[in-house]
Amino acid sequence: MDIFRQQKYVMRTIIFLVLLNIGLIGFFVWRELKPHHNSLLFPKNEAYKDVSGILKRELQLDEKQAQQFNSIREDYYRKEISLKQKIKDNKDAMNAEMFNKHTDENKIMSLARQTSNFEYEMELLRYRQAKELKLVCTPEQQEKFEVLVKEIRDYFRPDNQPMKR
């Protein structure tokens, strides 16, 4: 009786391993056959590249479009720097007031509200920039731009940056 029981276990184990192998082979075949999305950007941890150059190359912008892109981005950058400085100044003032001997709660609330208003302005500024950039693009470029923006965002995530030594 023991031999028959052993043969049952061996047979079940063999069937399980065969099914497991078929499943793994199927998974790897499926992974190879699904469409690959090659990165439009540069490999991970490669040296920083100019975003304007990437946009021009990948969207195939003509010279006029490239100049418009650059002027829109430069204008946005100047406004962004100004807003970031206001936010930083407000946060510094809030910190100074919070840790002051005689804390003025009304002043802290006012600074917090101003800071949130500046951050709201920053988001509106980003939205206006996106609208302007989309107006410069053709419909085909807009479709590619949508994918490219996500890749640029992912590339510049802090956890995707080269290690600094």
Short mmCIF file of C-alpha atoms in Angstrom, two decimals:
data_model
loop_
_atom_site.label_atom_id
_atom_site.label_comp_id
_atom_site.label_asym_id
_atom_site.label_seq_id
_atom_site.Cartn_x
_atom_site.Cartn_y
_atom_site.Cartn_z
CA MET A 1 0.00 0.00 0.00
CA ASP A 2 2.84 2.39 0.77
CA ILE A 3 4.23 2.13 -2.77
CA PHE A 4 0.89 3.17 -4.29
CA ARG A 5 0.65 6.16 -1.94
CA GLN A 6 4.21 7.22 -2.82
CA GLN A 7 3.47 6.93 -6.53
CA LYS A 8 0.38 9.14 -6.05
CA TYR A 9 2.46 11.85 -4.34
CA VAL A 10 5.19 11.66 -6.95
CA MET A 11 2.62 11.86 -9.76
CA ARG A 12 0.88 14.86 -8.16
CA THR A 13 4.21 16.60 -7.64
CA ILE A 14 5.21 16.01 -11.26
CA ILE A 15 1.85 17.33 -12.53
CA PHE A 16 2.17 20.40 -10.28
CA LEU A 17 5.72 21.14 -11.53
CA VAL A 18 4.69 20.68 -15.18
CA LEU A 19 1.77 23.12 -14.73
CA LEU A 20 4.03 25.57 -12.94
CA ASN A 21 6.56 25.41 -15.80
CA ILE A 22 3.83 25.92 -18.41
CA GLY A 23 2.53 28.92 -16.44
CA LEU A 24 6.00 30.48 -16.20
CA ILE A 25 6.73 29.91 -19.88
CA GLY A 26 3.35 31.44 -20.76
CA PHE A 27 4.08 34.47 -18.59
CA PHE A 28 7.47 35.11 -20.21
CA VAL A 29 6.07 34.63 -23.73
CA TRP A 30 3.22 37.05 -22.96
CA ARG A 31 5.69 39.58 -21.56
CA GLU A 32 7.80 39.41 -24.72
CA LEU A 33 4.84 39.66 -27.07
CA LYS A 34 3.14 42.67 -25.48
CA PRO A 35 4.10 45.99 -27.13
CA HIS A 36 7.20 47.56 -25.67
CA HIS A 37 7.21 51.27 -24.93
CA ASN A 38 10.73 52.49 -25.49
CA SER A 39 11.59 55.52 -23.43
CA LEU A 40 11.64 58.73 -25.43
CA LEU A 41 14.15 60.15 -23.02
CA PHE A 42 17.59 59.06 -21.99
CA PRO A 43 18.65 56.08 -19.90
CA LYS A 44 18.33 56.21 -16.15
CA ASN A 45 21.22 57.88 -14.31
CA GLU A 46 22.60 59.47 -17.46
CA ALA A 47 23.83 63.03 -17.15
CA TYR A 48 21.17 65.76 -17.09
CA LYS A 49 19.97 66.80 -20.53
CA ASP A 50 18.27 70.01 -21.64
CA VAL A 51 14.47 69.60 -21.57
CA SER A 52 14.08 72.15 -24.39
CA GLY A 53 16.26 70.00 -26.63
CA ILE A 54 14.24 66.91 -25.78
CA LEU A 55 10.97 68.67 -26.55
CA LYS A 56 12.30 70.02 -29.83
CA ARG A 57 13.67 66.66 -30.94
CA GLU A 58 10.85 64.40 -29.80
CA LEU A 59 7.99 66.65 -30.86
CA GLN A 60 9.82 67.53 -34.08
CA LEU A 61 9.23 71.24 -33.53
CA ASP A 62 10.12 73.64 -36.32
CA GLU A 63 12.23 76.70 -35.49
CA LYS A 64 9.24 78.98 -34.93
CA GLN A 65 7.62 76.47 -32.57
CA ALA A 66 10.91 75.95 -30.72
CA GLN A 67 11.30 79.71 -30.20
CA GLN A 68 7.72 79.97 -28.96
CA PHE A 69 8.30 77.04 -26.58
CA ASN A 70 11.46 78.63 -25.24
CA SER A 71 9.86 82.04 -24.70
CA ILE A 72 6.83 80.50 -22.95
CA ARG A 73 9.07 78.38 -20.73
CA GLU A 74 11.40 81.31 -19.90
CA ASP A 75 8.44 83.54 -19.03
CA TYR A 76 7.00 80.80 -16.82
CA TYR A 77 10.39 80.24 -15.19
CA ARG A 78 10.75 83.93 -14.26
CA LYS A 79 7.25 84.01 -12.74
CA GLU A 80 7.86 80.71 -10.96
CA ILE A 81 11.07 82.00 -9.37
CA SER A 82 9.24 85.07 -8.11
CA LEU A 83 6.42 82.99 -6.60
CA LYS A 84 8.86 80.49 -5.04
CA GLN A 85 10.71 83.38 -3.40
CA LYS A 86 7.45 84.78 -1.98
CA ILE A 87 6.53 81.33 -0.65
CA LYS A 88 9.97 80.92 0.91
CA ASP A 89 9.83 84.37 2.51
CA ASN A 90 6.37 83.66 3.93
CA LYS A 91 7.46 80.31 5.34
CA ASP A 92 10.55 81.90 6.90
CA ALA A 93 8.38 84.62 8.46
CA MET A 94 5.96 81.95 9.73
CA ASN A 95 8.79 79.96 11.30
CA ALA A 96 10.19 83.05 12.95
CA GLU A 97 6.76 83.97 14.31
CA MET A 98 5.94 80.40 15.45
CA PHE A 99 9.08 80.13 17.53
CA ASN A 100 8.95 83.69 18.82
CA LYS A 101 8.46 84.21 22.55
CA HIS A 102 5.15 86.00 21.97
CA THR A 103 3.50 84.20 19.06
CA ASP A 104 0.91 86.20 17.13
CA GLU A 105 -1.54 83.54 15.95
CA ASN A 106 -3.40 85.95 13.64
CA LYS A 107 -0.17 86.81 11.85
CA ILE A 108 0.67 83.11 11.43
CA MET A 109 -2.80 82.41 9.99
CA SER A 110 -2.45 85.36 7.63
CA LEU A 111 0.98 84.16 6.43
CA ALA A 112 -0.34 80.62 5.97
CA ARG A 113 -3.23 81.94 3.87
CA GLN A 114 -0.85 84.07 1.77
CA THR A 115 1.42 81.06 1.25
CA SER A 116 -1.45 78.90 0.09
CA ASN A 117 -2.59 81.68 -2.26
CA PHE A 118 0.91 81.86 -3.76
CA GLU A 119 0.93 78.07 -4.23
CA TYR A 120 -2.50 78.32 -5.87
CA GLU A 121 -1.09 80.99 -8.21
CA MET A 122 1.80 78.61 -8.99
CA GLU A 123 -0.62 75.87 -10.05
CA LEU A 124 -2.63 78.31 -12.17
CA LEU A 125 0.62 79.46 -13.74
CA ARG A 126 1.49 75.86 -14.64
CA TYR A 127 -1.96 75.39 -16.14
CA ARG A 128 -1.65 78.57 -18.25
CA GLN A 129 1.78 77.47 -19.42
CA ALA A 130 0.42 74.07 -20.46
CA LYS A 131 -2.41 75.73 -22.39
CA GLU A 132 0.04 78.01 -24.20
CA LEU A 133 2.40 75.16 -25.04
CA LYS A 134 -0.48 73.05 -26.39
CA LEU A 135 -1.58 75.93 -28.63
CA VAL A 136 1.83 75.93 -30.29
CA CYS A 137 1.60 72.20 -31.11
CA THR A 138 -0.17 70.46 -33.95
CA PRO A 139 -2.72 67.75 -32.97
CA GLU A 140 -0.14 65.00 -33.63
CA GLN A 141 2.45 66.82 -31.52
CA GLN A 142 -0.10 67.24 -28.73
CA GLU A 143 -0.65 63.48 -28.59
CA LYS A 144 3.09 62.83 -28.37
CA PHE A 145 3.46 65.71 -25.89
CA GLU A 146 1.04 64.00 -23.50
CA VAL A 147 3.24 60.90 -23.32
CA LEU A 148 6.44 62.93 -23.21
CA VAL A 149 5.28 65.06 -20.27
CA LYS A 150 4.70 61.91 -18.20
CA GLU A 151 8.15 60.58 -19.06
CA ILE A 152 9.82 63.89 -18.22
CA ARG A 153 7.95 63.97 -14.90
CA ASP A 154 9.06 60.43 -14.11
CA TYR A 155 12.64 61.11 -15.14
CA PHE A 156 12.95 64.10 -12.82
CA ARG A 157 11.50 62.32 -9.80
CA PRO A 158 13.96 62.57 -6.92
CA ASP A 159 14.31 58.77 -6.70
CA ASN A 160 15.30 58.63 -10.39
CA GLN A 161 18.22 61.04 -10.20
CA PRO A 162 21.87 60.04 -10.52
CA MET A 163 23.68 59.34 -7.31
CA LYS A 164 25.74 62.31 -6.19
CA ARG A 165 29.20 61.42 -4.99
#
